[in-house]
mmCIF file of C-alpha atoms in Angstrom:
data_model
loop_
_atom_site.group_PDB
_atom_site.id
_atom_site.type_symbol
_atom_site.label_atom_id
_atom_site.label_comp_id
_atom_site.label_asym_id
_atom_site.label_seq_id
_atom_site.Cartn_x
_atom_site.Cartn_y
_atom_site.Cartn_z
ATOM 1 C CA MET A 1 -40.148 32.320 2.266
ATOM 2 C CA ARG A 2 -41.811 31.124 5.429
ATOM 3 C CA GLY A 3 -39.865 31.881 8.586
ATOM 4 C CA GLU A 4 -37.210 34.504 9.240
ATOM 5 C CA TYR A 5 -33.468 34.318 9.728
ATOM 6 C CA ARG A 6 -32.022 35.149 13.117
ATOM 7 C CA PRO A 7 -30.264 38.535 12.789
ATOM 8 C CA TYR A 8 -26.670 38.193 11.635
ATOM 9 C CA ALA A 9 -25.335 39.856 14.789
ATOM 10 C CA GLU A 10 -26.912 37.099 16.917
ATOM 11 C CA ARG A 11 -25.441 34.174 14.983
ATOM 12 C CA THR A 12 -22.438 32.242 16.262
ATOM 13 C CA PRO A 13 -19.353 31.159 14.287
ATOM 14 C CA ASP A 14 -19.488 27.540 13.153
ATOM 15 C CA GLU A 15 -16.387 25.351 13.573
ATOM 16 C CA GLN A 16 -17.826 22.125 12.123
ATOM 17 C CA TYR A 17 -15.798 22.333 8.905
ATOM 18 C CA LYS A 18 -12.467 22.735 10.666
ATOM 19 C CA ASN A 19 -13.443 20.080 13.204
ATOM 20 C CA LEU A 20 -14.153 17.649 10.349
ATOM 21 C CA ILE A 21 -10.722 18.324 8.864
ATOM 22 C CA ARG A 22 -9.056 17.862 12.252
ATOM 23 C CA THR A 23 -10.849 14.542 12.756
ATOM 24 C CA ILE A 24 -9.738 13.274 9.340
ATOM 25 C CA LEU A 25 -6.133 14.221 10.089
ATOM 26 C CA LYS A 26 -6.300 12.593 13.525
ATOM 27 C CA ASP A 27 -8.265 9.408 12.808
ATOM 28 C CA GLY A 28 -8.091 8.972 9.032
ATOM 29 C CA VAL A 29 -6.269 6.163 7.221
ATOM 30 C CA LYS A 30 -3.863 6.709 4.354
ATOM 31 C CA SER A 31 -5.029 4.784 1.305
ATOM 32 C CA PRO A 32 -4.254 4.477 -2.414
ATOM 33 C CA SER A 33 -6.614 6.387 -4.658
ATOM 34 C CA PRO A 34 -7.691 5.742 -8.265
ATOM 35 C CA MET A 35 -7.636 9.501 -8.816
ATOM 36 C CA VAL A 36 -4.824 11.430 -10.480
ATOM 37 C CA ASP A 37 -3.896 15.083 -10.413
ATOM 38 C CA GLU A 38 -3.993 17.435 -13.403
ATOM 39 C CA ASN A 39 -0.503 16.257 -14.423
ATOM 40 C CA GLY A 40 -1.428 12.581 -14.400
ATOM 41 C CA ASN A 41 0.267 11.749 -11.082
ATOM 42 C CA GLU A 42 -1.449 9.242 -8.791
ATOM 43 C CA ILE A 43 -2.283 10.720 -5.401
ATOM 44 C CA ASN A 44 -3.177 9.083 -2.105
ATOM 45 C CA THR A 45 -5.965 10.093 0.227
ATOM 46 C CA ILE A 46 -6.468 10.249 3.962
ATOM 47 C CA ASP A 47 -9.863 8.610 4.488
ATOM 48 C CA LEU A 48 -12.254 8.703 7.421
ATOM 49 C CA LEU A 49 -15.184 6.293 7.245
ATOM 50 C CA GLY A 50 -18.351 7.344 9.023
ATOM 51 C CA ALA A 51 -17.560 11.005 9.569
ATOM 52 C CA PRO A 52 -19.354 12.838 12.396
ATOM 53 C CA VAL A 53 -22.841 14.006 11.433
ATOM 54 C CA ILE A 54 -22.956 17.722 10.604
ATOM 55 C CA ARG A 55 -26.114 19.770 11.254
ATOM 56 C CA PHE A 56 -27.125 23.228 10.110
ATOM 57 C CA ASP A 57 -30.294 24.968 11.298
ATOM 58 C CA LEU A 58 -30.507 27.399 8.388
ATOM 59 C CA LEU A 59 -32.800 30.087 9.762
ATOM 60 C CA LYS A 60 -31.280 29.922 13.230
ATOM 61 C CA ASN A 61 -27.615 30.293 12.320
ATOM 62 C CA GLY A 62 -27.358 31.091 8.629
ATOM 63 C CA VAL A 63 -26.549 29.089 5.505
ATOM 64 C CA PRO A 64 -23.261 27.116 5.559
ATOM 65 C CA PHE A 65 -20.996 29.072 3.252
ATOM 66 C CA LEU A 66 -17.380 28.653 4.298
ATOM 67 C CA THR A 67 -16.108 31.743 6.057
ATOM 68 C CA GLU A 68 -12.496 30.584 6.337
ATOM 69 C CA ARG A 69 -12.157 31.249 2.593
ATOM 70 C CA SER A 70 -14.361 33.062 0.126
ATOM 71 C CA LEU A 71 -16.865 31.243 -2.101
ATOM 72 C CA LYS A 72 -18.088 34.427 -3.775
ATOM 73 C CA GLY A 73 -16.652 33.486 -7.138
ATOM 74 C CA PHE A 74 -18.361 30.153 -7.689
ATOM 75 C CA TRP A 75 -21.297 29.581 -5.322
ATOM 76 C CA ARG A 76 -23.888 30.145 -8.054
ATOM 77 C CA GLY A 77 -22.192 27.457 -10.124
ATOM 78 C CA ALA A 78 -22.599 25.016 -7.242
ATOM 79 C CA VAL A 79 -26.296 25.840 -6.941
ATOM 80 C CA GLY A 80 -26.652 25.579 -10.710
ATOM 81 C CA GLU A 81 -25.033 22.145 -10.779
ATOM 82 C CA LEU A 82 -27.654 20.596 -8.494
ATOM 83 C CA LEU A 83 -30.545 22.422 -10.162
ATOM 84 C CA ALA A 84 -29.309 21.147 -13.528
ATOM 85 C CA PHE A 85 -29.185 17.576 -12.248
ATOM 86 C CA VAL A 86 -32.705 17.886 -10.813
ATOM 87 C CA ASN A 87 -33.792 18.926 -14.307
ATOM 88 C CA GLY A 88 -32.188 15.819 -15.795
ATOM 89 C CA ALA A 89 -28.975 17.344 -17.165
ATOM 90 C CA HIS A 90 -26.341 14.763 -18.052
ATOM 91 C CA THR A 91 -24.068 16.613 -20.475
ATOM 92 C CA GLN A 92 -21.430 19.271 -20.008
ATOM 93 C CA ALA A 93 -23.394 21.631 -22.270
ATOM 94 C CA GLU A 94 -26.562 21.267 -20.189
ATOM 95 C CA LEU A 95 -24.661 21.939 -16.969
ATOM 96 C CA GLU A 96 -23.104 25.067 -18.435
ATOM 97 C CA GLU A 97 -26.591 26.388 -19.236
ATOM 98 C CA PHE A 98 -27.125 26.456 -15.452
ATOM 99 C CA GLY A 99 -23.832 28.246 -14.831
ATOM 100 C CA CYS A 100 -21.821 25.166 -13.793
ATOM 101 C CA LYS A 101 -18.626 25.184 -15.844
ATOM 102 C CA TRP A 102 -16.243 22.776 -14.122
ATOM 103 C CA TRP A 103 -17.147 19.404 -15.657
ATOM 104 C CA LYS A 104 -14.874 19.729 -18.697
ATOM 105 C CA SER A 105 -12.016 17.749 -17.111
ATOM 106 C CA TRP A 106 -14.304 14.780 -16.416
ATOM 107 C CA CYS A 107 -16.047 14.733 -19.816
ATOM 108 C CA THR A 108 -13.003 14.525 -22.081
ATOM 109 C CA GLU A 109 -12.997 12.521 -25.286
ATOM 110 C CA LYS A 110 -10.702 9.929 -23.673
ATOM 111 C CA LYS A 111 -12.768 9.435 -20.515
ATOM 112 C CA CYS A 112 -16.071 9.284 -22.385
ATOM 113 C CA ALA A 113 -14.786 6.934 -25.117
ATOM 114 C CA LYS A 114 -13.563 4.519 -22.434
ATOM 115 C CA ARG A 115 -17.179 4.174 -21.302
ATOM 116 C CA GLY A 116 -18.745 4.125 -24.750
ATOM 117 C CA LEU A 117 -20.095 7.679 -24.408
ATOM 118 C CA GLU A 118 -20.051 10.754 -26.611
ATOM 119 C CA THR A 119 -17.583 13.444 -25.562
ATOM 120 C CA GLY A 120 -19.221 15.702 -22.966
ATOM 121 C CA ASP A 121 -21.753 13.075 -21.829
ATOM 122 C CA LEU A 122 -21.704 12.199 -18.113
ATOM 123 C CA GLY A 123 -23.577 9.009 -18.946
ATOM 124 C CA PRO A 124 -26.888 7.299 -18.110
ATOM 125 C CA GLY A 125 -25.541 6.503 -14.637
ATOM 126 C CA SER A 126 -25.093 10.171 -13.738
ATOM 127 C CA TYR A 127 -27.064 12.301 -11.284
ATOM 128 C CA GLY A 128 -29.376 13.921 -13.813
ATOM 129 C CA ALA A 129 -30.276 10.632 -15.452
ATOM 130 C CA ALA A 130 -31.040 9.024 -12.083
ATOM 131 C CA PHE A 131 -33.142 11.941 -10.866
ATOM 132 C CA ALA A 132 -35.213 12.466 -14.002
ATOM 133 C CA ASN A 133 -35.045 9.205 -15.967
ATOM 134 C CA PHE A 134 -34.579 6.370 -13.507
ATOM 135 C CA PRO A 135 -35.009 3.054 -15.385
ATOM 136 C CA THR A 136 -37.919 0.827 -14.381
ATOM 137 C CA THR A 137 -38.960 -2.755 -15.061
ATOM 138 C CA GLU A 138 -42.018 -1.379 -16.868
ATOM 139 C CA GLY A 139 -39.744 0.363 -19.358
ATOM 140 C CA LYS A 140 -41.047 3.877 -18.696
ATOM 141 C CA PRO A 141 -38.452 6.217 -17.140
ATOM 142 C CA TYR A 142 -39.305 7.492 -13.659
ATOM 143 C CA ASN A 143 -38.844 11.129 -12.582
ATOM 144 C CA GLN A 144 -38.071 10.981 -8.875
ATOM 145 C CA PHE A 145 -38.690 14.650 -8.065
ATOM 146 C CA VAL A 146 -42.032 14.824 -9.858
ATOM 147 C CA GLU A 147 -43.295 11.901 -7.825
ATOM 148 C CA ILE A 148 -41.681 12.751 -4.481
ATOM 149 C CA ILE A 149 -43.150 16.269 -4.474
ATOM 150 C CA LYS A 150 -46.536 14.767 -5.257
ATOM 151 C CA GLN A 151 -46.101 12.297 -2.383
ATOM 152 C CA ILE A 152 -45.013 14.989 0.099
ATOM 153 C CA ARG A 153 -48.118 17.026 -0.731
ATOM 154 C CA GLU A 154 -50.474 14.060 -0.464
ATOM 155 C CA ARG A 155 -48.824 12.224 2.464
ATOM 156 C CA PRO A 156 -46.585 14.699 4.348
ATOM 157 C CA GLU A 157 -46.328 12.403 7.394
ATOM 158 C CA LEU A 158 -44.461 9.632 5.556
ATOM 159 C CA LYS A 159 -40.831 8.730 6.270
ATOM 160 C CA THR A 160 -40.270 7.610 2.665
ATOM 161 C CA HIS A 161 -39.588 10.953 0.978
ATOM 162 C CA PHE A 162 -36.297 9.629 -0.362
ATOM 163 C CA ILE A 163 -34.258 10.291 -3.527
ATOM 164 C CA SER A 164 -31.359 8.178 -4.859
ATOM 165 C CA PRO A 165 -28.762 9.051 -7.538
ATOM 166 C CA TRP A 166 -27.511 5.446 -7.826
ATOM 167 C CA ILE A 167 -28.328 3.205 -10.827
ATOM 168 C CA PRO A 168 -26.207 0.096 -10.118
ATOM 169 C CA GLN A 169 -26.174 -1.433 -13.605
ATOM 170 C CA TYR A 170 -24.487 1.689 -15.010
ATOM 171 C CA ILE A 171 -21.969 2.058 -12.171
ATOM 172 C CA ILE A 172 -20.637 -1.429 -11.361
ATOM 173 C CA ARG A 173 -17.342 -2.326 -13.059
ATOM 174 C CA ASN A 174 -16.421 -5.951 -13.669
ATOM 175 C CA LYS A 175 -15.838 -8.294 -16.605
ATOM 176 C CA ASP A 176 -19.569 -8.415 -17.357
ATOM 177 C CA PHE A 177 -20.430 -4.704 -17.034
ATOM 178 C CA GLN A 178 -18.977 -1.643 -18.741
ATOM 179 C CA GLN A 179 -19.426 1.390 -16.540
ATOM 180 C CA LYS A 180 -21.712 4.008 -18.108
ATOM 181 C CA VAL A 181 -20.868 7.078 -16.045
ATOM 182 C CA VAL A 182 -17.786 9.339 -16.047
ATOM 183 C CA VAL A 183 -18.012 9.998 -12.282
ATOM 184 C CA CYS A 184 -19.964 7.696 -9.981
ATOM 185 C CA PRO A 185 -22.426 9.802 -7.952
ATOM 186 C CA CYS A 186 -20.739 10.986 -4.773
ATOM 187 C CA HIS A 187 -23.676 12.806 -3.174
ATOM 188 C CA GLY A 188 -27.413 13.104 -3.685
ATOM 189 C CA TRP A 189 -29.096 10.540 -1.446
ATOM 190 C CA MET A 190 -31.755 12.866 -0.051
ATOM 191 C CA HIS A 191 -34.227 12.163 2.729
ATOM 192 C CA PHE A 192 -36.863 14.863 3.197
ATOM 193 C CA ARG A 193 -38.840 14.853 6.427
ATOM 194 C CA ILE A 194 -41.532 17.169 7.754
ATOM 195 C CA LEU A 195 -41.357 17.686 11.520
ATOM 196 C CA ASN A 196 -43.044 20.523 13.428
ATOM 197 C CA ASN A 197 -44.246 21.974 10.103
ATOM 198 C CA LYS A 198 -40.657 22.397 8.930
ATOM 199 C CA LEU A 199 -39.018 20.709 5.953
ATOM 200 C CA HIS A 200 -35.732 19.038 6.900
ATOM 201 C CA LEU A 201 -33.183 17.503 4.537
ATOM 202 C CA VAL A 202 -30.711 14.754 5.370
ATOM 203 C CA MET A 203 -28.177 14.311 2.570
ATOM 204 C CA PHE A 204 -26.109 11.137 2.637
ATOM 205 C CA GLN A 205 -22.826 11.291 0.739
ATOM 206 C CA ARG A 206 -20.906 8.234 -0.402
ATOM 207 C CA SER A 207 -17.603 10.017 -1.029
ATOM 208 C CA CYS A 208 -16.550 13.551 -0.136
ATOM 209 C CA ASP A 209 -13.450 15.497 -1.140
ATOM 210 C CA VAL A 210 -13.617 17.693 1.948
ATOM 211 C CA LEU A 211 -11.438 20.507 0.629
ATOM 212 C CA ILE A 212 -13.005 20.893 -2.833
ATOM 213 C CA GLY A 213 -16.388 19.179 -2.875
ATOM 214 C CA CYS A 214 -17.748 19.698 0.625
ATOM 215 C CA PRO A 215 -18.042 23.525 0.478
ATOM 216 C CA SER A 216 -20.010 23.276 -2.784
ATOM 217 C CA ASN A 217 -22.232 20.512 -1.421
ATOM 218 C CA TRP A 218 -23.167 22.565 1.645
ATOM 219 C CA VAL A 219 -24.122 25.539 -0.509
ATOM 220 C CA GLN A 220 -26.098 23.638 -3.124
ATOM 221 C CA TYR A 221 -28.106 21.433 -0.763
ATOM 222 C CA SER A 222 -28.901 24.328 1.570
ATOM 223 C CA ALA A 223 -30.155 26.365 -1.393
ATOM 224 C CA PHE A 224 -32.120 23.373 -2.619
ATOM 225 C CA LEU A 225 -33.765 22.917 0.782
ATOM 226 C CA LEU A 226 -34.837 26.573 0.682
ATOM 227 C CA ALA A 227 -36.313 26.075 -2.797
ATOM 228 C CA MET A 228 -38.107 22.851 -1.885
ATOM 229 C CA ALA A 229 -39.575 24.474 1.221
ATOM 230 C CA GLU A 230 -40.784 27.378 -0.907
ATOM 231 C CA VAL A 231 -42.449 25.072 -3.433
ATOM 232 C CA LEU A 232 -44.121 23.085 -0.644
ATOM 233 C CA ASP A 233 -45.078 26.196 1.383
ATOM 234 C CA LEU A 234 -43.125 25.020 4.429
ATOM 235 C CA GLU A 235 -40.566 26.625 6.681
ATOM 236 C CA PRO A 236 -37.024 25.351 6.015
ATOM 237 C CA GLY A 237 -35.539 23.467 8.929
ATOM 238 C CA GLU A 238 -32.223 21.641 9.250
ATOM 239 C CA PHE A 239 -29.826 20.531 6.549
ATOM 240 C CA ILE A 240 -28.063 17.472 7.941
ATOM 241 C CA HIS A 241 -24.987 16.064 6.204
ATOM 242 C CA MET A 242 -23.854 12.447 6.637
ATOM 243 C CA ILE A 243 -20.622 11.346 4.930
ATOM 244 C CA SER A 244 -19.547 7.726 4.471
ATOM 245 C CA ASP A 245 -16.000 8.361 3.158
ATOM 246 C CA ALA A 246 -14.673 11.823 4.016
ATOM 247 C CA HIS A 247 -11.187 12.340 2.659
ATOM 248 C CA LEU A 248 -8.366 14.752 1.959
ATOM 249 C CA TYR A 249 -5.827 14.323 -0.818
ATOM 250 C CA GLU A 250 -2.244 14.327 0.397
ATOM 251 C CA ASN A 251 -1.263 17.037 -2.078
ATOM 252 C CA GLN A 252 -3.906 19.317 -0.528
ATOM 253 C CA LEU A 253 -2.312 19.411 2.928
ATOM 254 C CA PRO A 254 -0.561 22.813 2.555
ATOM 255 C CA TRP A 255 -3.956 24.394 1.796
ATOM 256 C CA VAL A 256 -5.573 22.434 4.636
ATOM 257 C CA ASN A 257 -3.199 24.062 7.077
ATOM 258 C CA GLN A 258 -4.077 27.526 5.766
ATOM 259 C CA ILE A 259 -7.760 26.906 6.448
ATOM 260 C CA LEU A 260 -7.164 25.562 9.946
ATOM 261 C CA GLU A 261 -5.244 28.717 10.827
ATOM 262 C CA ARG A 262 -8.042 31.048 9.760
ATOM 263 C CA GLU A 263 -10.856 32.550 11.801
ATOM 264 C CA SER A 264 -14.384 31.154 11.530
ATOM 265 C CA LYS A 265 -17.142 33.758 11.287
ATOM 266 C CA PRO A 266 -20.967 33.570 11.444
ATOM 267 C CA PHE A 267 -22.698 32.107 8.405
ATOM 268 C CA PRO A 268 -24.413 34.428 5.912
ATOM 269 C CA THR A 269 -28.002 34.777 4.702
ATOM 270 C CA LEU A 270 -29.296 33.193 1.503
ATOM 271 C CA THR A 271 -32.707 34.319 0.299
ATOM 272 C CA ILE A 272 -34.952 33.475 -2.611
ATOM 273 C CA THR A 273 -35.669 36.641 -4.551
ATOM 274 C CA ASN A 274 -37.774 35.030 -7.269
ATOM 275 C CA SER A 275 -40.133 32.230 -6.224
ATOM 276 C CA HIS A 276 -41.527 29.514 -8.482
ATOM 277 C CA ASP A 277 -44.357 27.028 -8.145
ATOM 278 C CA SER A 278 -42.232 24.278 -9.686
ATOM 279 C CA ILE A 279 -38.850 23.108 -8.393
ATOM 280 C CA PHE A 280 -37.790 22.658 -12.023
ATOM 281 C CA ASP A 281 -38.052 26.399 -12.696
ATOM 282 C CA TYR A 282 -35.425 27.472 -10.151
ATOM 283 C CA ARG A 283 -32.138 28.914 -11.391
ATOM 284 C CA PRO A 284 -29.045 30.307 -9.587
ATOM 285 C CA ALA A 285 -30.178 33.880 -10.282
ATOM 286 C CA ASP A 286 -33.220 33.296 -8.051
ATOM 287 C CA PHE A 287 -30.998 33.343 -4.942
ATOM 288 C CA GLU A 288 -29.325 36.290 -3.248
ATOM 289 C CA LEU A 289 -26.436 36.133 -0.785
ATOM 290 C CA SER A 290 -25.963 38.718 1.978
ATOM 291 C CA ASP A 291 -24.158 39.091 5.332
ATOM 292 C CA TYR A 292 -21.170 37.224 3.895
ATOM 293 C CA GLU A 293 -17.824 38.294 5.360
ATOM 294 C CA PRO A 294 -15.344 35.503 4.521
ATOM 295 C CA GLY A 295 -11.581 35.389 4.546
ATOM 296 C CA GLU A 296 -9.676 35.790 1.301
ATOM 297 C CA SER A 297 -10.140 33.192 -1.435
ATOM 298 C CA ILE A 298 -7.543 30.430 -1.602
ATOM 299 C CA LYS A 299 -6.450 29.612 -5.123
ATOM 300 C CA GLY A 300 -4.629 26.639 -6.596
ATOM 301 C CA ILE A 301 -6.051 23.848 -4.437
ATOM 302 C CA PRO A 302 -5.348 20.562 -6.312
ATOM 303 C CA VAL A 303 -8.348 18.624 -7.627
ATOM 304 C CA GLY A 304 -8.436 14.866 -8.189
ATOM 305 C CA ILE A 305 -9.653 13.982 -11.687
#
């Protein structure tokens, strides 16, 4: 990997996660939610539109793994989820091959049948389908990452190194369209930019469950930036996160308070131990985590399904 991390002892604790939560609690609006909990109960959210932009200079201050609670048990699954999508995965079985095992609740027979899909199929409007098989007017599917990597190599100065997970005709729901995706893409709008010979990534997120989804998103997109920089022989720069709808579920508030009471510590180091020439060859086992000293894990946080 090009570039070196600042020594762990010289890094400073990062309060951006707790500050985001505090801002949602202070300025957010209570709203009805289409989501239900694991028992089928409807739950409301506290929503903040246009959350403050969050920035992480990876080599300067470490990779944004939460330190208020431990992510040791599932961070590889988060990395695997995004790598699977980049490789075109759109079924529960394909995701599990990459070590991501939490899609079962969203790919049930009932949910899939409602959308005309086979059980376990996320649908043609899912992340993997959009990344690897985006439909075109010419009829030939378009692989966004194949072409964007080619463009970055040929025209690194461009501002158009952009990826989208959104295929409108499979996501819109009205009397004329049956939705063809079990979960509308929440994250994955990626803008890569080369400045000062560093590769930067801005990830725009439509909808963010701050307690459950956000920690995974920070891990997976930071790891992906490291991998993309390695493939392109560039130094990794900033991972910048922009959220349109940042929200907390009301039934998560007891766990929110636990996190706010905990100490924030410096971010850890994430390194690539096995490099590849192709972004499609990366797997969770190619990354190694060190300098990670989080608080205890917090179990039982409710998830909207």
